[in-house]
JSON list of C-alpha atoms in Angstrom, two decimals:
[
{"chain": "A", "resi": 133, "resn": "MET", "atom": "CA", "xyz": [0.20, -0.11, -0.16]},
{"chain": "A", "resi": 134, "resn": "LYS", "atom": "CA", "xyz": [0.90, 3.51, -0.86]},
{"chain": "A", "resi": 135, "resn": "ILE", "atom": "CA", "xyz": [-0.18, 6.68, 1.00]},
{"chain": "A", "resi": 136, "resn": "LEU", "atom": "CA", "xyz": [0.71, 10.02, -0.71]},
{"chain": "A", "resi": 137, "resn": "ILE", "atom": "CA", "xyz": [0.39, 13.58, 1.10]},
{"chain": "A", "resi": 138, "resn": "ARG", "atom": "CA", "xyz": [-0.28, 16.65, -0.87]},
{"chain": "A", "resi": 139, "resn": "GLY", "atom": "CA", "xyz": [-0.20, 19.79, 1.38]},
{"chain": "A", "resi": 140, "resn": "GLY", "atom": "CA", "xyz": [1.16, 22.74, 2.43]},
{"chain": "A", "resi": 141, "resn": "SER", "atom": "CA", "xyz": [3.23, 24.09, 5.58]},
{"chain": "A", "resi": 142, "resn": "ILE", "atom": "CA", "xyz": [1.35, 21.75, 8.26]},
{"chain": "A", "resi": 143, "resn": "PRO", "atom": "CA", "xyz": [2.15, 18.38, 6.34]},
{"chain": "A", "resi": 144, "resn": "ALA", "atom": "CA", "xyz": [5.33, 19.70, 5.20]},
{"chain": "A", "resi": 145, "resn": "GLY", "atom": "CA", "xyz": [6.21, 19.84, 9.08]},
{"chain": "A", "resi": 146, "resn": "HIS", "atom": "CA", "xyz": [7.13, 23.24, 9.14]},
{"chain": "A", "resi": 147, "resn": "GLY", "atom": "CA", "xyz": [9.01, 24.44, 12.24]},
{"chain": "A", "resi": 148, "resn": "VAL", "atom": "CA", "xyz": [9.30, 20.87, 13.60]},
{"chain": "A", "resi": 149, "resn": "SER", "atom": "CA", "xyz": [12.36, 18.45, 13.16]},
{"chain": "A", "resi": 150, "resn": "ARG", "atom": "CA", "xyz": [9.44, 15.16, 12.72]},
{"chain": "A", "resi": 151, "resn": "GLY", "atom": "CA", "xyz": [6.01, 16.20, 11.31]},
{"chain": "A", "resi": 152, "resn": "TYR", "atom": "CA", "xyz": [3.19, 13.80, 11.09]},
{"chain": "A", "resi": 153, "resn": "GLY", "atom": "CA", "xyz": [4.10, 12.62, 7.51]},
{"chain": "A", "resi": 154, "resn": "ASP", "atom": "CA", "xyz": [7.45, 11.47, 9.26]},
{"chain": "A", "resi": 155, "resn": "ILE", "atom": "CA", "xyz": [5.71, 9.97, 12.21]},
{"chain": "A", "resi": 156, "resn": "LEU", "atom": "CA", "xyz": [3.49, 7.91, 9.83]},
{"chain": "A", "resi": 157, "resn": "ARG", "atom": "CA", "xyz": [6.16, 7.01, 7.47]},
{"chain": "A", "resi": 158, "resn": "ASP", "atom": "CA", "xyz": [8.41, 5.60, 10.41]},
{"chain": "A", "resi": 159, "resn": "ALA", "atom": "CA", "xyz": [5.21, 3.66, 11.85]},
{"chain": "A", "resi": 160, "resn": "LEU", "atom": "CA", "xyz": [3.87, 1.99, 8.82]},
{"chain": "A", "resi": 161, "resn": "ALA", "atom": "CA", "xyz": [7.25, 0.78, 6.89]},
{"chain": "A", "resi": 162, "resn": "PRO", "atom": "CA", "xyz": [7.51, -2.25, 9.22]},
{"chain": "A", "resi": 163, "resn": "ARG", "atom": "CA", "xyz": [3.75, -3.09, 7.84]},
{"chain": "A", "resi": 164, "resn": "GLY", "atom": "CA", "xyz": [5.18, -2.79, 3.95]},
{"chain": "A", "resi": 165, "resn": "ILE", "atom": "CA", "xyz": [2.88, 0.76, 3.70]},
{"chain": "A", "resi": 166, "resn": "ALA", "atom": "CA", "xyz": [4.78, 3.30, 2.08]},
{"chain": "A", "resi": 167, "resn": "VAL", "atom": "CA", "xyz": [4.37, 7.01, 2.94]},
{"chain": "A", "resi": 168, "resn": "ILE", "atom": "CA", "xyz": [5.46, 9.88, 0.62]},
{"chain": "A", "resi": 169, "resn": "ASN", "atom": "CA", "xyz": [5.27, 13.45, 1.61]},
{"chain": "A", "resi": 170, "resn": "ARG", "atom": "CA", "xyz": [4.88, 15.86, -1.16]},
{"chain": "A", "resi": 171, "resn": "SER", "atom": "CA", "xyz": [4.16, 19.07, 0.79]},
{"chain": "A", "resi": 172, "resn": "ARG", "atom": "CA", "xyz": [5.93, 22.15, 1.10]},
{"chain": "A", "resi": 173, "resn": "PHE", "atom": "CA", "xyz": [6.19, 25.29, 3.23]},
{"chain": "A", "resi": 174, "resn": "GLY", "atom": "CA", "xyz": [3.69, 28.00, 2.00]},
{"chain": "A", "resi": 175, "resn": "GLU", "atom": "CA", "xyz": [1.89, 26.38, -0.47]},
{"chain": "A", "resi": 176, "resn": "THR", "atom": "CA", "xyz": [-1.88, 26.53, -1.62]},
{"chain": "A", "resi": 177, "resn": "SER", "atom": "CA", "xyz": [-3.99, 24.61, -3.38]},
{"chain": "A", "resi": 178, "resn": "PHE", "atom": "CA", "xyz": [-3.36, 26.44, -6.24]},
{"chain": "A", "resi": 179, "resn": "ASP", "atom": "CA", "xyz": [0.26, 25.02, -5.88]},
{"chain": "A", "resi": 180, "resn": "GLY", "atom": "CA", "xyz": [-1.37, 21.57, -5.57]},
{"chain": "A", "resi": 181, "resn": "ILE", "atom": "CA", "xyz": [-3.16, 22.19, -8.96]},
{"chain": "A", "resi": 182, "resn": "GLY", "atom": "CA", "xyz": [0.07, 23.36, -10.54]},
{"chain": "A", "resi": 183, "resn": "THR", "atom": "CA", "xyz": [2.25, 20.18, -9.62]},
{"chain": "A", "resi": 184, "resn": "PHE", "atom": "CA", "xyz": [-0.58, 17.60, -9.80]},
{"chain": "A", "resi": 185, "resn": "ARG", "atom": "CA", "xyz": [0.63, 15.61, -12.79]},
{"chain": "A", "resi": 186, "resn": "GLU", "atom": "CA", "xyz": [4.24, 15.85, -11.99]},
{"chain": "A", "resi": 187, "resn": "GLU", "atom": "CA", "xyz": [4.32, 14.97, -8.62]},
{"chain": "A", "resi": 188, "resn": "VAL", "atom": "CA", "xyz": [1.04, 12.64, -7.71]},
{"chain": "A", "resi": 189, "resn": "ILE", "atom": "CA", "xyz": [-0.07, 10.97, -10.94]},
{"chain": "A", "resi": 190, "resn": "PRO", "atom": "CA", "xyz": [3.03, 9.13, -11.30]},
{"chain": "A", "resi": 191, "resn": "LEU", "atom": "CA", "xyz": [3.09, 7.72, -8.06]},
{"chain": "A", "resi": 192, "resn": "ARG", "atom": "CA", "xyz": [-0.20, 6.56, -8.01]},
{"chain": "A", "resi": 193, "resn": "PRO", "atom": "CA", "xyz": [-1.00, 6.26, -4.38]},
{"chain": "A", "resi": 194, "resn": "ASP", "atom": "CA", "xyz": [-3.51, 3.84, -2.76]},
{"chain": "A", "resi": 195, "resn": "ILE", "atom": "CA", "xyz": [-4.76, 6.79, -0.51]},
{"chain": "A", "resi": 196, "resn": "LEU", "atom": "CA", "xyz": [-4.39, 10.51, -1.41]},
{"chain": "A", "resi": 197, "resn": "ILE", "atom": "CA", "xyz": [-4.17, 12.82, 1.55]},
{"chain": "A", "resi": 198, "resn": "LEU", "atom": "CA", "xyz": [-4.74, 16.24, 0.28]},
{"chain": "A", "resi": 199, "resn": "HIS", "atom": "CA", "xyz": [-4.04, 18.65, 3.22]},
{"chain": "A", "resi": 200, "resn": "PHE", "atom": "CA", "xyz": [-4.39, 22.11, 2.25]},
{"chain": "A", "resi": 201, "resn": "GLY", "atom": "CA", "xyz": [-6.24, 25.09, 3.88]},
{"chain": "A", "resi": 202, "resn": "MET", "atom": "CA", "xyz": [-4.44, 26.73, 6.79]},
{"chain": "A", "resi": 203, "resn": "ASP", "atom": "CA", "xyz": [-1.79, 28.15, 4.23]},
{"chain": "A", "resi": 204, "resn": "ASP", "atom": "CA", "xyz": [-4.98, 29.03, 1.62]},
{"chain": "A", "resi": 205, "resn": "ALA", "atom": "CA", "xyz": [-6.86, 30.79, 4.57]},
{"chain": "A", "resi": 206, "resn": "PHE", "atom": "CA", "xyz": [-3.93, 33.33, 5.23]},
{"chain": "A", "resi": 207, "resn": "SER", "atom": "CA", "xyz": [-2.90, 33.78, 1.59]},
{"chain": "A", "resi": 208, "resn": "ALA", "atom": "CA", "xyz": [-4.88, 35.47, -1.29]},
{"chain": "A", "resi": 209, "resn": "VAL", "atom": "CA", "xyz": [-6.98, 32.65, -2.15]},
{"chain": "A", "resi": 210, "resn": "TYR", "atom": "CA", "xyz": [-10.87, 32.98, -2.01]},
{"chain": "A", "resi": 211, "resn": "ARG", "atom": "CA", "xyz": [-12.92, 30.08, -0.50]},
{"chain": "A", "resi": 212, "resn": "SER", "atom": "CA", "xyz": [-14.50, 29.47, -4.18]},
{"chain": "A", "resi": 213, "resn": "GLU", "atom": "CA", "xyz": [-11.18, 29.41, -5.74]},
{"chain": "A", "resi": 214, "resn": "PHE", "atom": "CA", "xyz": [-9.91, 26.67, -2.57]},
{"chain": "A", "resi": 215, "resn": "LYS", "atom": "CA", "xyz": [-12.97, 24.66, -3.05]},
{"chain": "A", "resi": 216, "resn": "GLU", "atom": "CA", "xyz": [-12.64, 24.36, -6.65]},
{"chain": "A", "resi": 217, "resn": "ASN", "atom": "CA", "xyz": [-9.10, 23.60, -6.54]},
{"chain": "A", "resi": 218, "resn": "LEU", "atom": "CA", "xyz": [-9.84, 20.54, -4.09]},
{"chain": "A", "resi": 219, "resn": "VAL", "atom": "CA", "xyz": [-12.30, 19.33, -6.35]},
{"chain": "A", "resi": 220, "resn": "ASN", "atom": "CA", "xyz": [-10.30, 19.42, -9.45]},
{"chain": "A", "resi": 221, "resn": "MET", "atom": "CA", "xyz": [-7.49, 17.38, -7.55]},
{"chain": "A", "resi": 222, "resn": "VAL", "atom": "CA", "xyz": [-10.15, 14.96, -6.78]},
{"chain": "A", "resi": 223, "resn": "ARG", "atom": "CA", "xyz": [-11.67, 14.54, -10.36]},
{"chain": "A", "resi": 224, "resn": "VAL", "atom": "CA", "xyz": [-8.56, 14.17, -11.80]},
{"chain": "A", "resi": 225, "resn": "ALA", "atom": "CA", "xyz": [-6.93, 11.43, -9.25]},
{"chain": "A", "resi": 226, "resn": "ARG", "atom": "CA", "xyz": [-10.20, 9.65, -9.65]},
{"chain": "A", "resi": 227, "resn": "GLU", "atom": "CA", "xyz": [-9.93, 9.93, -13.76]},
{"chain": "A", "resi": 228, "resn": "VAL", "atom": "CA", "xyz": [-6.47, 8.75, -13.77]},
{"chain": "A", "resi": 229, "resn": "PHE", "atom": "CA", "xyz": [-5.69, 5.94, -10.87]},
{"chain": "A", "resi": 230, "resn": "ASP", "atom": "CA", "xyz": [-8.66, 6.47, -8.53]},
{"chain": "A", "resi": 231, "resn": "PRO", "atom": "CA", "xyz": [-7.23, 6.16, -5.29]},
{"chain": "A", "resi": 232, "resn": "ALA", "atom": "CA", "xyz": [-9.06, 6.66, -1.54]},
{"chain": "A", "resi": 233, "resn": "ILE", "atom": "CA", "xyz": [-9.02, 10.39, -1.06]},
{"chain": "A", "resi": 234, "resn": "TRP", "atom": "CA", "xyz": [-8.88, 11.57, 2.78]},
{"chain": "A", "resi": 235, "resn": "LEU", "atom": "CA", "xyz": [-9.46, 15.36, 3.15]},
{"chain": "A", "resi": 236, "resn": "PRO", "atom": "CA", "xyz": [-8.35, 16.60, 6.46]},
{"chain": "A", "resi": 237, "resn": "THR", "atom": "CA", "xyz": [-9.20, 19.94, 7.77]},
{"chain": "A", "resi": 238, "resn": "GLY", "atom": "CA", "xyz": [-6.45, 21.58, 10.35]},
{"chain": "A", "resi": 239, "resn": "HIS", "atom": "CA", "xyz": [-6.51, 22.20, 13.81]},
{"chain": "A", "resi": 240, "resn": "ILE", "atom": "CA", "xyz": [-8.15, 25.01, 15.88]},
{"chain": "A", "resi": 241, "resn": "LEU", "atom": "CA", "xyz": [-6.68, 28.13, 16.64]},
{"chain": "A", "resi": 242, "resn": "ASP", "atom": "CA", "xyz": [-6.98, 30.48, 19.88]},
{"chain": "A", "resi": 243, "resn": "ASP", "atom": "CA", "xyz": [-7.48, 34.05, 17.99]},
{"chain": "A", "resi": 244, "resn": "PRO", "atom": "CA", "xyz": [-11.23, 33.91, 17.14]},
{"chain": "A", "resi": 245, "resn": "TRP", "atom": "CA", "xyz": [-10.60, 36.11, 13.81]},
{"chain": "A", "resi": 246, "resn": "ASP", "atom": "CA", "xyz": [-8.03, 33.48, 12.74]},
{"chain": "A", "resi": 247, "resn": "MET", "atom": "CA", "xyz": [-10.12, 30.85, 13.58]},
{"chain": "A", "resi": 248, "resn": "ASP", "atom": "CA", "xyz": [-13.32, 32.30, 11.87]},
{"chain": "A", "resi": 249, "resn": "ALA", "atom": "CA", "xyz": [-10.80, 32.41, 8.53]},
{"chain": "A", "resi": 250, "resn": "VAL", "atom": "CA", "xyz": [-10.01, 29.16, 8.67]},
{"chain": "A", "resi": 251, "resn": "ALA", "atom": "CA", "xyz": [-13.43, 27.88, 9.63]},
{"chain": "A", "resi": 252, "resn": "ILE", "atom": "CA", "xyz": [-14.61, 28.92, 6.37]},
{"chain": "A", "resi": 253, "resn": "PHE", "atom": "CA", "xyz": [-11.94, 26.77, 4.46]},
{"chain": "A", "resi": 254, "resn": "TYR", "atom": "CA", "xyz": [-12.66, 23.81, 6.79]},
{"chain": "A", "resi": 255, "resn": "ARG", "atom": "CA", "xyz": [-16.56, 24.07, 5.43]},
{"chain": "A", "resi": 256, "resn": "ALA", "atom": "CA", "xyz": [-15.24, 24.07, 2.17]},
{"chain": "A", "resi": 257, "resn": "ILE", "atom": "CA", "xyz": [-13.22, 20.75, 2.89]},
{"chain": "A", "resi": 258, "resn": "ARG", "atom": "CA", "xyz": [-16.38, 19.14, 4.56]},
{"chain": "A", "resi": 259, "resn": "GLU", "atom": "CA", "xyz": [-18.60, 20.37, 1.32]},
{"chain": "A", "resi": 260, "resn": "VAL", "atom": "CA", "xyz": [-16.36, 18.75, -1.01]},
{"chain": "A", "resi": 261, "resn": "SER", "atom": "CA", "xyz": [-16.12, 15.40, 0.93]},
{"chain": "A", "resi": 262, "resn": "LEU", "atom": "CA", "xyz": [-19.58, 15.14, 1.25]},
{"chain": "A", "resi": 263, "resn": "ASP", "atom": "CA", "xyz": [-19.93, 16.06, -2.23]},
{"chain": "A", "resi": 264, "resn": "LEU", "atom": "CA", "xyz": [-17.41, 13.68, -3.77]},
{"chain": "A", "resi": 265, "resn": "SER", "atom": "CA", "xyz": [-17.48, 11.00, -1.31]},
{"chain": "A", "resi": 266, "resn": "CYS", "atom": "CA", "xyz": [-14.06, 11.76, 0.28]},
{"chain": "A", "resi": 267, "resn": "ARG", "atom": "CA", "xyz": [-13.02, 10.83, 3.56]},
{"chain": "A", "resi": 268, "resn": "LEU", "atom": "CA", "xyz": [-13.36, 13.72, 5.88]},
{"chain": "A", "resi": 269, "resn": "ILE", "atom": "CA", "xyz": [-10.92, 13.77, 8.67]},
{"chain": "A", "resi": 270, "resn": "PRO", "atom": "CA", "xyz": [-12.47, 16.72, 11.24]},
{"chain": "A", "resi": 271, "resn": "LEU", "atom": "CA", "xyz": [-8.77, 17.32, 12.82]},
{"chain": "A", "resi": 272, "resn": "HIS", "atom": "CA", "xyz": [-10.03, 20.47, 14.22]},
{"chain": "A", "resi": 273, "resn": "THR", "atom": "CA", "xyz": [-13.04, 18.56, 15.92]},
{"chain": "A", "resi": 274, "resn": "ILE", "atom": "CA", "xyz": [-10.80, 15.82, 17.14]},
{"chain": "A", "resi": 275, "resn": "TRP", "atom": "CA", "xyz": [-8.19, 17.80, 18.33]},
{"chain": "A", "resi": 276, "resn": "ALA", "atom": "CA", "xyz": [-10.47, 20.04, 20.61]},
{"chain": "A", "resi": 277, "resn": "GLY", "atom": "CA", "xyz": [-11.67, 16.62, 21.95]},
{"chain": "A", "resi": 278, "resn": "VAL", "atom": "CA", "xyz": [-8.04, 15.46, 22.38]},
{"chain": "A", "resi": 279, "resn": "LEU", "atom": "CA", "xyz": [-7.34, 19.31, 24.52]},
{"chain": "A", "resi": 280, "resn": "GLN", "atom": "CA", "xyz": [-10.43, 18.20, 26.60]},
{"chain": "A", "resi": 281, "resn": "GLU", "atom": "CA", "xyz": [-9.71, 14.68, 27.35]},
{"chain": "A", "resi": 282, "resn": "LYS", "atom": "CA", "xyz": [-6.14, 15.41, 28.18]},
{"chain": "A", "resi": 283, "resn": "GLY", "atom": "CA", "xyz": [-6.48, 18.64, 30.10]},
{"chain": "A", "resi": 284, "resn": "LEU", "atom": "CA", "xyz": [-4.32, 20.66, 27.63]},
{"chain": "A", "resi": 285, "resn": "ARG", "atom": "CA", "xyz": [-4.16, 23.90, 26.47]},
{"chain": "A", "resi": 286, "resn": "ASN", "atom": "CA", "xyz": [-4.28, 24.68, 22.73]},
{"chain": "A", "resi": 287, "resn": "ALA", "atom": "CA", "xyz": [-0.68, 26.60, 23.10]},
{"chain": "A", "resi": 288, "resn": "ASP", "atom": "CA", "xyz": [0.63, 23.26, 24.29]},
{"chain": "A", "resi": 289, "resn": "LEU", "atom": "CA", "xyz": [0.42, 21.91, 20.61]},
{"chain": "A", "resi": 290, "resn": "LEU", "atom": "CA", "xyz": [1.58, 24.71, 18.91]},
{"chain": "A", "resi": 291, "resn": "GLN", "atom": "CA", "xyz": [4.31, 26.76, 17.53]},
{"chain": "A", "resi": 292, "resn": "ALA", "atom": "CA", "xyz": [4.21, 30.43, 18.77]},
{"chain": "A", "resi": 293, "resn": "ASP", "atom": "CA", "xyz": [2.62, 30.82, 15.58]},
{"chain": "A", "resi": 294, "resn": "GLN", "atom": "CA", "xyz": [-0.53, 29.17, 15.91]},
{"chain": "A", "resi": 295, "resn": "ARG", "atom": "CA", "xyz": [-0.88, 28.34, 12.45]},
{"chain": "A", "resi": 296, "resn": "TYR", "atom": "CA", "xyz": [2.01, 25.56, 12.84]},
{"chain": "A", "resi": 297, "resn": "PRO", "atom": "CA", "xyz": [1.30, 22.78, 15.49]},
{"chain": "A", "resi": 298, "resn": "ASN", "atom": "CA", "xyz": [4.66, 21.89, 17.40]},
{"chain": "A", "resi": 299, "resn": "GLU", "atom": "CA", "xyz": [6.14, 18.15, 17.60]},
{"chain": "A", "resi": 300, "resn": "LYS", "atom": "CA", "xyz": [3.16, 17.23, 19.95]},
{"chain": "A", "resi": 301, "resn": "GLY", "atom": "CA", "xyz": [0.32, 18.56, 17.74]},
{"chain": "A", "resi": 302, "resn": "HIS", "atom": "CA", "xyz": [2.01, 16.61, 14.82]},
{"chain": "A", "resi": 303, "resn": "GLU", "atom": "CA", "xyz": [1.97, 13.50, 17.15]},
{"chain": "A", "resi": 304, "resn": "ILE", "atom": "CA", "xyz": [-1.77, 14.07, 17.65]},
{"chain": "A", "resi": 305, "resn": "ILE", "atom": "CA", "xyz": [-2.40, 14.38, 13.88]},
{"chain": "A", "resi": 306, "resn": "ALA", "atom": "CA", "xyz": [-0.25, 11.30, 13.06]},
{"chain": "A", "resi": 307, "resn": "SER", "atom": "CA", "xyz": [-2.14, 9.23, 15.75]},
{"chain": "A", "resi": 308, "resn": "ILE", "atom": "CA", "xyz": [-5.65, 10.29, 14.23]},
{"chain": "A", "resi": 309, "resn": "LEU", "atom": "CA", "xyz": [-4.45, 9.18, 10.66]},
{"chain": "A", "resi": 310, "resn": "LEU", "atom": "CA", "xyz": [-2.32, 6.10, 11.76]},
{"chain": "A", "resi": 311, "resn": "ARG", "atom": "CA", "xyz": [-5.65, 4.81, 13.67]},
{"chain": "A", "resi": 312, "resn": "ASP", "atom": "CA", "xyz": [-7.70, 5.17, 10.18]},
{"chain": "A", "resi": 313, "resn": "VAL", "atom": "CA", "xyz": [-4.46, 3.53, 7.74]},
{"chain": "A", "resi": 314, "resn": "LEU", "atom": "CA", "xyz": [-4.36, 0.85, 10.45]},
{"chain": "A", "resi": 315, "resn": "LYS", "atom": "CA", "xyz": [-8.35, 0.01, 9.99]},
{"chain": "A", "resi": 316, "resn": "ILE", "atom": "CA", "xyz": [-8.00, -0.19, 6.11]},
{"chain": "A", "resi": 317, "resn": "SER", "atom": "CA", "xyz": [-4.44, -1.95, 5.84]},
{"chain": "A", "resi": 318, "resn": "LYS", "atom": "CA", "xyz": [-6.20, -5.00, 7.55]},
{"chain": "A", "resi": 319, "resn": "PHE", "atom": "CA", "xyz": [-8.48, -5.39, 4.40]},
{"chain": "A", "resi": 320, "resn": "HIS", "atom": "CA", "xyz": [-5.56, -5.01, 2.01]},
{"chain": "A", "resi": 321, "resn": "ASN", "atom": "CA", "xyz": [-3.62, -7.76, 3.78]}
]
């Protein structure tokens, strides 16, 4: 089985020594599951569209994780453009190699204005997931539950710039995704 992660700063592991992609790669390699990360700092869904044919299609992953949104929200990308870009990536992937497609949201932000900005993009992710039957990974909802369950503050899982999770935050994201991968991998073996 092959998993490809394509997104911006968060899946690229900006500001941390080990991002969630690294954690997934190391945890899944002994099971024969390859994790390839084609994410880069600051990239938006426009970058994802622009490089899709060169960076995603040749690899033909079984699971394609499209993790955009945070960089889009803080760049000059309209919600409608973001949604259209996700739709286009999903459609091209399905036409060419038909992977399972997972669309994670991001984490929650403490600043209410910033949270409002990203929530618009999280809604677009939800809409695309529902409209195109993709697997929605509501990280922000699960993240909030982890905070409550473990008695943590959001700042405990974030870097000084709240847009980026710290190592503990990446561990949380990896654990969420790993749980789902392990469920699916049982059926592939």
